[in-house]
Amino acid sequence: MPARTGVSSLDMQACRIRFALFALLVAMAGWPARAADWPRIDSAIRRDEALEARVRGIVAGMTLAQKVGQMTQAGIQAASPDDVRRYFLGAVLNGGGSWPDGAKHAAPADWVALADRYYEASLATGLAVPIPVLWGTDAVHGHGNVHGATLFPHNIGLGAARDPALIERIAASTARAVRATGIDWVFAPAVPVAQDLRWGRSYESWSQDPALVREYAARYTRGLQGRFADDANAIATVKHFIGDGGTTGGQDQGVTRAPLDELIEVHGAGYFGALAAGAQTVMVSYSSWVDTATGIDHGRMHGNAALLAGALKQQVGFDGFIVSDWNAIGQLPGCSNARCAAAVNAGIDLFMVPEDWKAFIANTIAQVLAGEIAHARIDDAVTRIVRVKLRAGLFDGRKPSLNRYAGRIDALQDRTLAREAVRESLVLLKNERSALPLAPGAKLLVVGKSADNIANQAGGWSLTWHGTGNSNADFPHADSILAGIRAVAGEANVTFSADGTGVDAARYDAVIAVIGETPYAETSGDLPAPGTVRHTDRYPEDLAALQAVAEKGPPVITVLVSGRPLYVNDLLNLSDAFVVAWLPGTEGKGVSDVLFAAAGGRPVRDFRGRLPFAWPGVACPGPRASGPNGAPPLFPRGYGLRYAKGATVPRLPLDPARRCGLVQPPTGSASWPSE
Ligand code: GLC
């Protein structure tokens, strides 16, 4: 048991004075955020004085070691339930690709059993008032880490759907799924307003339209958290504060260069929506900020007291807790993964230190005792953490397995809703020669590496962190796009050749080519300069498959499975119809639902998706797909054809560029063109 560390009342007084002085300096600095800049947000979760009194009573009874333990989040792969008990850990998490006992196919009951053990351990710490532990997970498109769970389209596809009510329903479904595994905290919604889609996390962004992101963030939060009055509610996390999607060149964890107004109006939009809906936690961005209006480099967000303690907490009025990102504190100057007073003093409350959590606790206690961190800061952090836990019902005395969704496979699945989301997400870019809709009895040739590949459909954050290392067998309750086509057209009418060889396309009524990106997450998905955003530069096999079947007589319908818009003029020219399916998840039948006509020839369903981001017409686009000298994109945000409303897409020029420079984003572009 770590030595209990008591502190005299005199020390407490001295520390309170120091913290008050710090807060005064931040306010006096008036930087960066003039009060008028950041909106005051009234949360749907109101302050409750009776609850606050309980919080004060709990915190008052805690030692410094217990408080710092409560501020620490460990990975389940590196902290046992007994560690939670011995070190008073406030939270655990399973990162992408982390499962109970390292078992990829762990059943919901296995997850729930582990959650119960962590919970019971957190009640056995000896605290005067035991504080239940939180478990956070990246259920960012359904409960992605869990074998057998339904995976929804990633955010970029949901942005194409333009359906806020759908977002709320998906969030509510995700909360049930998370509770089915004994987990109570979701690291979602991500609310980046991505600017340069070279960014490896572009698919986690709903749209380049701040107004849509704000509305979606509110609805997602409401769907996930409700009023914490239902077993199907889970705690939301708005992330990553602030400017994660605005970095130069789309570099993941890079530098966002923008004036304060743009940071607030564009990159802040999702926070204002989610916080108004009552979001109780905010995750900090790895990225840095340079204010292009003043030229001041404000450094990494994890050390930015003015934006975290100042703007978010004091001015916006956020009274939940701020959580750091995975080992992000180690990126601050003078810090390591296990030691960072600067991040504590910046206003972060809970520290995601998956491996080095024990050293972090010891070092932080020492830094408090050395006067590098005020006790008042520690008390503020623990107060916020306990407040959120009380609001979320963690103190209701029921262990995770007593939640009515615990262990339920049916709560992990919502295939009908996910299939509906896929249908709504599809964007029709081109439809010449009446290639679509397909006649139900047509003889079809299907080609392309992503036709029968559920891992490609699902993308990152699916069973594993990057979504790699998975096969169709890892997704027992899922349908590939090919399975959907076969279900509508009839097995006997469909021939499949992944690379388009060994078959004569001329013998078929139509060819469907399902191509696209292979899974990635975060930095692994970056397209850094001098690379281009030309799809064929990374995936020549897709052009080859199209070349094998195009211009042979039958129309070619291309379905692109991708986490973002890409330069595909060469592929568009070889396609009579072109459908963007984004990253649809487990429900490939949602694609075939829209490709076919009914017996009478009328489409069964029309397309309704519209581009959430502009689509590039050059290999080296700037932010928002702008061409050289700000030339317009190939297709603007909002573009999307209908069966009932087509448009001719001419043969497109081919951009010879093979290398790109680093494109500086236009600054001061806070005004946004309407669709
Ligand atoms: C990752 C991501 C963040 C995620 C966290 C926990 O690095 O940046 O979005 O919630 O770590 O997996």
XYZ file of C-alpha atoms and ligand atoms in Angstrom:
687
model
C 0.000 0.000 0.000
C 1.669 3.291 -1.005
C 2.560 5.532 1.966
C -0.335 7.792 2.734
C 0.814 11.409 2.429
C -1.031 13.853 4.698
C -0.620 17.640 4.248
C -0.863 20.290 7.003
C -3.623 22.910 6.797
C -0.925 25.607 6.547
C 0.438 23.958 3.385
C -3.087 23.766 2.015
C -3.580 27.480 2.623
C -0.273 28.319 0.918
C -1.184 26.145 -2.056
C -4.620 27.680 -2.375
C -3.023 31.127 -2.505
C -0.558 29.947 -5.168
C -3.366 28.492 -7.320
C -5.461 31.627 -6.938
C -2.483 33.717 -8.058
C -2.032 31.402 -11.069
C -5.672 31.695 -12.034
C -5.473 35.480 -11.668
C -2.394 35.627 -13.926
C -4.152 33.570 -16.582
C -7.179 35.820 -16.446
C -5.072 39.017 -16.344
C -2.999 37.836 -19.275
C -6.217 38.254 -21.185
C -4.577 35.922 -23.609
C -5.488 34.385 -25.838
C -9.078 34.275 -25.489
C -10.689 37.563 -24.884
C -13.852 36.705 -22.948
C -15.945 37.925 -25.862
C -14.378 35.311 -28.123
C -15.385 32.090 -26.419
C -19.125 31.551 -25.976
C -20.475 30.689 -22.546
C -22.174 27.304 -22.914
C -24.982 26.253 -20.560
C -24.808 22.493 -20.240
C -27.946 20.373 -20.341
C -26.516 18.706 -17.219
C -27.155 21.412 -14.650
C -25.165 22.012 -11.469
C -26.828 20.246 -8.550
C -25.933 21.667 -5.167
C -26.822 18.470 -3.300
C -24.514 16.546 -5.602
C -21.807 19.168 -5.168
C -22.038 18.759 -1.404
C -21.499 15.020 -1.835
C -18.491 15.738 -4.031
C -16.962 18.049 -1.442
C -17.491 15.471 1.268
C -15.835 12.711 -0.757
C -12.846 14.808 -1.785
C -12.319 16.163 1.707
C -11.818 12.615 2.970
C -9.087 11.743 0.472
C -5.330 11.704 0.893
C -3.004 13.135 -1.742
C -2.107 9.624 -2.962
C -5.782 8.752 -3.305
C -6.435 11.964 -5.229
C -3.558 11.488 -7.654
C -4.578 7.859 -8.146
C -8.065 9.066 -9.017
C -6.506 11.333 -11.680
C -4.795 8.401 -13.370
C -6.089 6.146 -16.187
C -4.229 2.876 -16.886
C -4.467 0.417 -19.779
C -6.175 -2.900 -19.003
C -3.134 -4.610 -20.472
C -0.908 -2.978 -17.832
C -3.045 -2.716 -14.692
C -4.871 -5.492 -12.874
C -7.977 -5.029 -10.743
C -5.710 -5.326 -7.717
C -3.657 -2.397 -9.062
C -6.870 -0.362 -9.191
C -7.401 -1.193 -5.508
C -3.840 -0.571 -4.362
C -3.271 2.657 -6.292
C -6.786 4.124 -6.164
C -6.872 4.298 -9.981
C -9.725 6.473 -11.231
C -10.072 4.873 -14.658
C -8.882 2.188 -17.038
C -9.140 1.913 -20.806
C -8.794 -0.638 -23.557
C -6.883 0.996 -26.399
C -7.489 -0.084 -29.988
C -6.678 -3.801 -30.224
C -6.703 -4.389 -26.458
C -9.162 -7.026 -25.191
C -9.719 -8.945 -21.919
C -6.797 -11.371 -21.475
C -5.590 -10.313 -24.938
C -8.364 -12.428 -26.515
C -9.471 -10.881 -29.821
C -12.673 -12.915 -29.853
C -13.501 -12.332 -26.175
C -17.252 -12.649 -25.601
C -19.356 -9.900 -23.989
C -19.458 -12.002 -20.818
C -15.651 -11.915 -20.682
C -15.667 -8.116 -20.941
C -18.343 -7.850 -18.269
C -16.495 -10.202 -15.905
C -13.364 -8.055 -16.134
C -15.386 -4.866 -15.681
C -16.922 -6.319 -12.517
C -13.472 -7.151 -11.172
C -12.222 -3.620 -11.778
C -15.367 -2.197 -10.226
C -15.187 -4.371 -7.117
C -11.500 -3.584 -6.711
C -12.231 0.146 -6.822
C -14.693 -0.298 -3.945
C -12.084 -2.129 -1.861
C -9.502 0.669 -1.681
C -10.216 1.582 1.914
C -11.337 5.098 0.956
C -13.791 6.613 3.392
C -16.191 6.847 0.443
C -15.132 4.343 -2.245
C -15.060 5.835 -5.752
C -16.037 3.412 -8.567
C -13.554 3.148 -11.420
C -14.422 4.266 -14.975
C -13.645 2.202 -18.078
C -13.186 4.119 -21.348
C -13.178 2.689 -24.869
C -13.013 3.894 -28.487
C -16.472 2.859 -29.648
C -16.180 5.362 -32.460
C -18.314 3.574 -35.075
C -20.166 1.121 -32.885
C -18.302 -0.962 -30.326
C -15.416 -1.514 -32.716
C -13.108 -3.416 -30.379
C -15.576 -6.201 -29.685
C -15.916 -9.390 -31.728
C -19.419 -9.674 -33.184
C -20.422 -6.050 -32.713
C -22.186 -4.152 -35.488
C -19.901 -1.538 -37.023
C -21.536 1.614 -38.347
C -20.128 3.750 -41.161
C -17.270 5.898 -39.972
C -18.038 9.575 -39.349
C -17.232 10.823 -42.855
C -20.002 8.615 -44.292
C -22.451 9.787 -41.644
C -21.606 13.347 -42.610
C -22.646 12.516 -46.171
C -26.034 11.326 -44.857
C -26.914 14.797 -43.500
C -29.191 13.139 -40.932
C -28.807 14.410 -37.318
C -31.599 12.125 -36.075
C -29.667 9.138 -37.434
C -26.600 10.257 -35.463
C -28.592 10.296 -32.241
C -29.940 6.806 -32.930
C -26.457 5.476 -33.664
C -25.126 7.006 -30.456
C -27.924 5.433 -28.422
C -27.180 2.088 -30.058
C -23.490 2.494 -29.267
C -24.274 3.181 -25.616
C -26.246 -0.069 -25.369
C -23.412 -1.973 -27.015
C -20.841 -0.502 -24.657
C -22.971 -1.327 -21.642
C -23.322 -4.893 -22.945
C -19.601 -5.257 -22.210
C -19.685 -3.595 -18.780
C -18.095 -0.356 -20.021
C -19.445 3.100 -19.109
C -17.345 5.695 -21.004
C -16.928 6.235 -24.750
C -14.121 8.276 -26.342
C -16.552 9.814 -28.818
C -17.728 11.973 -30.535
C -14.674 13.143 -32.376
C -15.570 16.583 -33.728
C -12.721 17.656 -36.003
C -13.610 19.937 -38.908
C -10.940 18.445 -41.143
C -9.293 20.872 -43.544
C -6.591 18.929 -45.392
C -7.676 15.364 -46.098
C -4.129 14.131 -46.249
C -4.844 13.660 -42.535
C -4.943 10.018 -41.500
C -7.986 10.720 -39.300
C -10.107 12.427 -41.966
C -12.679 9.642 -41.764
C -13.252 10.528 -38.102
C -14.506 13.937 -39.222
C -18.198 14.361 -40.082
C -17.755 17.357 -42.345
C -15.847 20.486 -43.270
C -19.043 22.364 -42.360
C -18.829 23.614 -38.736
C -22.607 24.030 -38.493
C -23.201 20.365 -39.343
C -20.494 19.259 -36.907
C -22.054 21.341 -34.131
C -25.518 19.852 -34.732
C -24.192 16.304 -35.003
C -22.091 16.689 -31.852
C -25.149 17.749 -29.885
C -27.264 14.872 -31.177
C -24.542 12.282 -30.675
C -23.999 13.424 -27.098
C -27.711 13.333 -26.379
C -28.018 9.841 -27.857
C -25.054 8.469 -25.932
C -25.563 10.134 -22.547
C -29.291 10.774 -22.481
C -29.848 12.147 -18.998
C -27.903 9.341 -17.334
C -31.256 8.045 -16.256
C -31.141 4.847 -18.280
C -29.007 1.719 -18.214
C -28.263 2.473 -21.882
C -26.486 5.733 -21.147
C -22.712 6.107 -21.278
C -20.368 9.048 -20.725
C -19.345 10.964 -23.863
C -15.954 12.465 -24.713
C -15.698 15.364 -27.135
C -12.341 15.215 -28.883
C -9.679 16.358 -29.612
C -9.552 19.856 -28.178
C -8.750 21.891 -30.153
C -7.866 22.061 -33.817
C -6.911 18.413 -34.391
C -8.316 18.554 -37.939
C -6.692 21.810 -38.946
C -3.013 20.956 -39.075
C -0.804 22.056 -41.929
C -0.674 19.401 -44.627
C -3.082 17.307 -42.576
C -0.135 16.094 -40.510
C -1.508 14.012 -37.632
C -0.484 15.566 -34.286
C 0.928 18.487 -36.275
C 0.534 22.237 -36.068
C -2.727 24.085 -36.680
C -1.976 27.537 -38.050
C -5.089 29.701 -37.766
C -6.279 32.944 -36.189
C -8.160 32.657 -32.913
C -11.466 33.486 -34.603
C -11.111 30.503 -36.933
C -10.036 28.225 -34.098
C -13.233 29.126 -32.259
C -15.705 29.359 -35.129
C -14.510 26.333 -37.100
C -12.663 23.961 -34.788
C -14.685 24.880 -31.709
C -18.094 24.247 -33.290
C -18.386 20.610 -32.222
C -17.492 21.424 -28.621
C -20.196 24.026 -28.323
C -22.771 21.565 -29.629
C -21.646 18.662 -27.452
C -21.136 20.704 -24.277
C -24.571 22.294 -24.636
C -25.978 18.770 -24.850
C -24.177 17.924 -21.624
C -20.965 16.188 -22.669
C -19.083 15.435 -19.470
C -15.532 14.879 -20.709
C -13.219 16.516 -23.239
C -10.084 14.872 -24.634
C -7.145 17.093 -25.501
C -5.539 17.120 -28.943
C -1.942 16.060 -29.588
C -1.691 18.948 -32.038
C -0.231 22.411 -31.498
C -1.537 25.869 -32.305
C 0.084 28.869 -33.931
C -2.072 31.979 -33.868
C -1.536 33.392 -37.365
C -3.063 36.715 -36.323
C -0.339 37.334 -33.739
C 2.379 34.952 -34.896
C 2.494 33.462 -31.406
C 3.305 29.741 -31.244
C 1.248 28.431 -28.348
C 2.780 24.986 -28.438
C 1.087 21.714 -27.833
C -2.495 21.749 -26.638
C -1.659 19.477 -23.693
C 0.323 22.309 -22.130
C -1.962 25.177 -23.053
C -3.349 26.543 -19.779
C -4.944 29.546 -21.458
C -7.131 27.341 -23.678
C -7.759 24.475 -21.251
C -8.039 26.133 -17.817
C -8.792 29.537 -19.266
C -11.053 29.282 -22.309
C -12.656 25.826 -21.934
C -13.184 25.791 -18.166
C -13.459 29.416 -17.128
C -14.971 31.100 -20.162
C -16.985 28.366 -21.857
C -17.870 27.104 -18.377
C -17.112 23.403 -18.846
C -17.470 21.708 -15.427
C -16.816 18.095 -16.402
C -13.289 16.743 -16.657
C -10.530 17.018 -19.238
C -8.646 13.830 -20.147
C -5.252 13.704 -21.858
C -4.694 11.586 -24.934
C -2.607 8.387 -24.982
C 0.857 9.298 -23.607
C 0.398 12.775 -25.060
C 1.935 14.464 -21.995
C 5.257 12.862 -22.920
C 5.400 15.131 -25.975
C 5.567 18.311 -23.895
C 8.966 19.966 -23.412
C 10.562 18.761 -20.169
C 7.950 16.050 -19.693
C 7.811 12.285 -20.015
C 4.908 9.839 -20.160
C 5.269 9.505 -16.379
C 5.910 13.081 -15.287
C 4.394 16.348 -16.394
C 3.466 19.127 -13.969
C 2.903 21.414 -16.965
C -0.007 19.281 -18.170
C -1.529 19.123 -14.705
C -1.171 22.876 -14.283
C -2.604 23.469 -17.776
C -5.923 22.140 -16.505
C -5.969 18.478 -17.499
C -7.775 16.440 -14.837
C -7.434 12.767 -15.793
C -4.222 11.372 -17.307
C -4.280 8.590 -19.891
C -0.956 6.973 -18.957
C -1.635 3.407 -20.110
C 1.709 1.836 -19.183
C 3.642 4.237 -16.956
C 0.747 4.962 -14.616
C 2.536 3.826 -11.435
C 5.500 6.159 -12.002
C 3.146 8.950 -12.994
C 1.360 8.696 -9.650
C 4.590 8.723 -7.656
C 6.080 11.594 -9.676
C 2.950 13.716 -9.499
C 2.693 13.303 -5.721
C 6.323 14.358 -5.457
C 5.697 17.397 -7.688
C 2.796 18.461 -5.488
C 4.892 18.104 -2.350
C 7.693 20.049 -4.043
C 5.268 22.870 -4.783
C 5.352 22.420 -8.582
C 1.631 21.617 -8.572
C -0.852 23.342 -6.254
C -3.028 21.213 -4.022
C -5.922 23.338 -5.182
C -5.281 22.124 -8.769
C -5.349 18.530 -7.585
C -8.583 19.184 -5.691
C -10.122 20.825 -8.755
C -9.237 17.791 -10.901
C -10.558 15.225 -8.420
C -13.684 17.295 -7.806
C -14.446 17.230 -11.518
C -13.800 13.496 -11.848
C -15.990 12.636 -8.846
C -18.670 15.047 -10.070
C -18.878 13.298 -13.439
C -18.976 9.865 -11.806
C -21.818 10.953 -9.528
C -23.747 12.520 -12.429
C -23.296 9.368 -14.518
C -24.730 7.166 -11.751
C -21.543 5.261 -10.962
C -22.325 5.567 -7.237
C -25.648 3.760 -7.613
C -24.103 0.682 -6.020
C -24.622 -1.616 -9.010
C -21.652 -3.416 -10.520
C -21.438 -3.480 -14.346
C -22.964 -6.969 -14.665
C -26.186 -5.689 -13.075
C -26.797 -3.300 -15.969
C -29.734 -4.644 -17.936
C -27.697 -4.789 -21.155
C -24.711 -6.565 -19.590
C -23.602 -9.618 -21.556
C -26.344 -9.298 -24.169
C -25.227 -10.165 -27.711
C -28.377 -8.504 -29.087
C -27.296 -5.207 -27.514
C -24.021 -5.426 -29.431
C -25.834 -5.636 -32.728
C -28.016 -3.183 -34.567
C -27.664 -4.330 -38.148
C -30.863 -2.787 -39.470
C -29.896 0.672 -38.240
C -26.350 0.300 -39.541
C -27.604 -0.832 -42.954
C -29.907 2.189 -43.102
C -26.910 4.396 -42.285
C -24.909 2.836 -45.114
C -27.683 3.527 -47.603
C -27.928 7.158 -46.526
C -24.155 7.652 -46.663
C -23.627 6.649 -50.309
C -22.749 9.490 -52.690
C -23.311 9.126 -56.438
C -20.651 11.132 -58.286
C -21.367 9.907 -61.819
C -24.009 7.891 -63.646
C -23.624 7.843 -67.435
C -25.214 5.429 -69.932
C -27.865 4.727 -67.298
C -25.405 2.343 -65.746
C -27.427 2.510 -62.536
C -29.818 1.225 -61.317
C -28.982 -2.394 -62.172
C -31.721 -4.693 -63.362
C -32.389 -7.353 -60.687
C -31.805 -10.293 -63.039
C -28.674 -8.881 -64.687
C -25.619 -11.089 -65.219
C -22.919 -9.340 -63.286
C -19.160 -9.475 -63.062
C -17.790 -8.174 -59.760
C -14.116 -7.238 -59.475
C -11.953 -5.364 -56.980
C -10.052 -6.139 -53.798
C -12.734 -4.575 -51.562
C -15.746 -6.466 -52.934
C -15.451 -9.309 -50.423
C -13.300 -7.739 -47.717
C -15.124 -6.695 -44.563
C -11.915 -5.377 -42.971
C -11.587 -2.887 -45.848
C -15.238 -1.906 -45.388
C -14.708 -1.350 -41.654
C -11.466 0.631 -41.752
C -9.574 1.604 -38.600
C -10.757 1.130 -34.999
C -12.203 -2.260 -35.931
C -11.138 -5.113 -33.628
C -7.595 -3.781 -33.896
C -6.352 -0.209 -33.660
C -5.573 0.221 -37.346
C -8.212 -2.267 -38.495
C -5.429 -4.434 -39.921
C -4.774 -8.137 -39.329
C -8.461 -8.988 -39.719
C -10.244 -11.390 -42.082
C -13.928 -11.878 -42.877
C -13.969 -14.622 -40.221
C -13.325 -11.949 -37.578
C -16.680 -10.371 -38.415
C -19.274 -13.119 -37.820
C -22.289 -10.818 -38.052
C -21.460 -8.851 -41.171
C -21.982 -8.826 -44.953
C -19.487 -7.861 -47.593
C -20.588 -5.697 -50.499
C -20.301 -8.793 -52.709
C -22.631 -10.705 -50.398
C -25.148 -7.923 -50.831
C -24.875 -8.003 -54.598
C -25.285 -11.793 -54.638
C -28.323 -11.562 -52.353
C -30.139 -9.239 -54.762
C -28.927 -10.538 -58.120
C -28.841 -14.231 -57.229
C -25.647 -16.242 -56.730
C -25.873 -17.776 -60.203
C -25.915 -14.343 -61.832
C -22.747 -13.085 -60.178
C -19.151 -13.896 -61.093
C -16.365 -12.584 -58.860
C -12.735 -11.996 -59.801
C -10.844 -9.799 -57.332
C -8.292 -8.581 -59.888
C -10.516 -8.798 -62.972
C -8.328 -11.381 -64.682
C -9.455 -14.701 -66.120
C -12.848 -13.342 -67.084
C -14.263 -11.692 -70.222
C -16.158 -8.606 -69.153
C -17.903 -8.434 -72.524
C -20.020 -11.476 -71.556
C -21.851 -9.660 -68.754
C -24.650 -7.126 -68.529
C -22.629 -4.947 -66.219
C -19.432 -4.898 -64.190
C -19.168 -3.680 -60.601
C -15.658 -2.751 -59.414
C -15.345 -2.419 -55.622
C -11.986 -0.795 -54.906
C -10.428 1.559 -52.401
C -8.149 2.089 -49.429
C -6.966 -0.572 -46.999
C -7.428 0.120 -43.273
C -5.430 2.666 -41.306
C -5.729 4.845 -38.213
C -4.174 8.113 -37.051
C -0.680 8.835 -38.313
C -0.495 5.616 -40.336
C -3.128 7.093 -42.613
C -1.349 10.396 -43.282
C -0.468 11.247 -46.881
C 2.587 13.391 -46.166
C 4.158 15.643 -48.772
C 5.716 15.136 -51.220
C 3.188 12.314 -51.785
C 0.053 13.076 -53.770
C -3.578 12.244 -52.998
C -3.800 10.258 -56.239
C -5.392 6.939 -55.276
C -3.512 5.079 -57.998
C -0.148 6.140 -56.574
C -0.867 3.975 -53.505
C -3.168 1.356 -54.973
C -2.210 0.661 -58.632
C -4.055 -2.652 -58.398
C -7.363 -0.795 -58.523
C -6.537 0.947 -61.786
C -5.358 -2.383 -63.162
C -8.634 -4.070 -62.195
C -10.609 -1.299 -63.894
C -8.425 -1.394 -66.991
C -9.094 -5.147 -67.230
C -12.862 -4.631 -67.484
C -13.485 -1.125 -68.809
C -14.459 -0.194 -72.354
C -15.400 -3.794 -73.206
C -19.056 -2.950 -73.851
C -20.899 -3.443 -70.522
C -21.172 -0.421 -68.201
C -18.705 -0.319 -65.311
C -19.987 0.783 -61.912
C -17.160 1.665 -59.533
C -17.759 1.610 -55.767
C -14.966 3.352 -53.833
C -14.400 2.164 -50.228
C -12.315 4.970 -48.771
C -11.818 7.055 -45.652
C -11.708 10.322 -47.599
C -12.007 12.046 -50.986
C -9.023 11.268 -53.240
C -7.806 12.259 -56.690
C -9.422 9.618 -58.925
C -9.828 11.281 -62.329
C -8.155 8.259 -63.978
C -10.666 5.918 -62.326
C -13.665 8.147 -63.028
C -12.757 8.145 -66.733
C -12.874 4.324 -66.748
C -16.225 4.219 -64.914
C -19.705 4.791 -66.279
C -21.016 5.186 -62.739
C -19.063 6.051 -59.589
C -20.369 5.570 -56.041
C -18.525 6.687 -52.901
C -19.266 4.204 -50.081
C -16.742 5.686 -47.597
C -16.052 3.107 -44.812
C -19.471 1.439 -44.468
C -18.686 -1.019 -41.670
C -20.272 -4.457 -41.319
C -23.391 -3.840 -43.416
C -22.305 -4.238 -47.033
C -25.900 -4.935 -48.047
C -26.586 -1.251 -47.532
C -24.641 -0.654 -50.758
C -26.551 -3.156 -52.925
C -29.809 -1.797 -51.467
C -29.317 1.313 -53.606
C -27.630 -0.138 -56.715
C -30.581 -2.147 -58.019
C -33.961 -1.447 -59.588
C -37.141 -3.281 -58.774
C -38.699 -5.632 -61.304
C -40.428 -2.742 -63.095
C -37.105 -0.967 -63.615
C -37.652 1.754 -61.053
C -34.881 2.169 -58.445
C -35.730 0.467 -55.177
C -34.152 3.365 -53.317
C -32.616 6.606 -54.521
C -29.249 7.991 -53.435
C -29.459 10.724 -50.820
C -25.878 11.241 -49.747
C -24.048 14.495 -50.430
C -20.306 15.148 -50.155
C -19.384 16.323 -46.630
C -16.060 17.493 -48.045
C -15.086 18.970 -51.385
C -13.583 16.444 -53.812
C -10.161 17.156 -55.361
C -9.628 17.435 -59.107
C -5.836 17.630 -58.798
C -3.197 15.343 -57.326
C -1.851 18.014 -54.961
C -4.885 19.838 -53.560
C -4.752 22.423 -50.805
C -7.094 22.387 -47.796
C -10.745 21.874 -48.734
C -9.608 20.258 -51.972
C -8.701 23.590 -53.542
C -6.564 23.357 -56.660
C -3.509 25.428 -57.590
C -4.029 29.146 -56.947
C -7.229 28.315 -55.094
C -8.897 26.704 -58.119
C -12.256 25.114 -57.195
C -12.469 21.397 -56.369
C -13.733 18.829 -58.884
C -16.969 18.413 -56.896
C -17.997 20.942 -54.200
C -19.079 20.022 -50.690
C -22.800 19.224 -50.997
C -22.514 17.509 -54.413
C -24.397 14.270 -54.880
C -26.440 12.951 -57.850
C -29.822 11.273 -57.655
C -31.500 8.783 -59.950
C -34.094 11.484 -60.255
C -31.499 14.235 -60.763
C -28.376 13.348 -62.728
C -25.571 15.413 -64.219
C -23.088 14.670 -66.949
C -19.505 14.177 -65.901
C -17.235 14.723 -68.902
C -13.956 12.948 -69.553
C -11.606 14.466 -67.018
C -8.071 15.785 -67.506
C -5.270 13.755 -65.924
C -2.938 15.655 -63.621
C 0.655 14.508 -64.255
C 1.960 15.719 -60.856
C 3.900 13.031 -59.026
C 5.186 15.113 -56.102
C 3.501 17.767 -53.949
C 4.885 20.645 -51.906
C 3.714 21.377 -48.372
C 0.578 23.451 -48.788
C -0.014 26.250 -46.292
C -3.734 26.561 -45.477
C -5.376 29.881 -46.354
C -5.811 31.786 -43.091
C -8.719 34.012 -42.117
C -11.077 31.766 -44.059
C -13.556 31.714 -41.210
C -16.495 32.499 -43.494
C -17.860 29.373 -45.084
C -19.604 29.173 -48.491
C -23.118 27.810 -48.269
C -23.709 24.507 -50.045
C -5.522 7.516 -29.463
C -6.407 8.595 -30.061
C -7.650 8.890 -29.261
C -8.107 7.641 -28.532
C -7.030 7.276 -27.522
C -7.373 5.992 -26.758
O -4.166 7.835 -29.643
O -5.784 9.834 -30.366
O -8.648 9.374 -30.168
O -9.340 7.884 -27.859
O -5.755 7.139 -28.114
O -7.357 4.892 -27.617
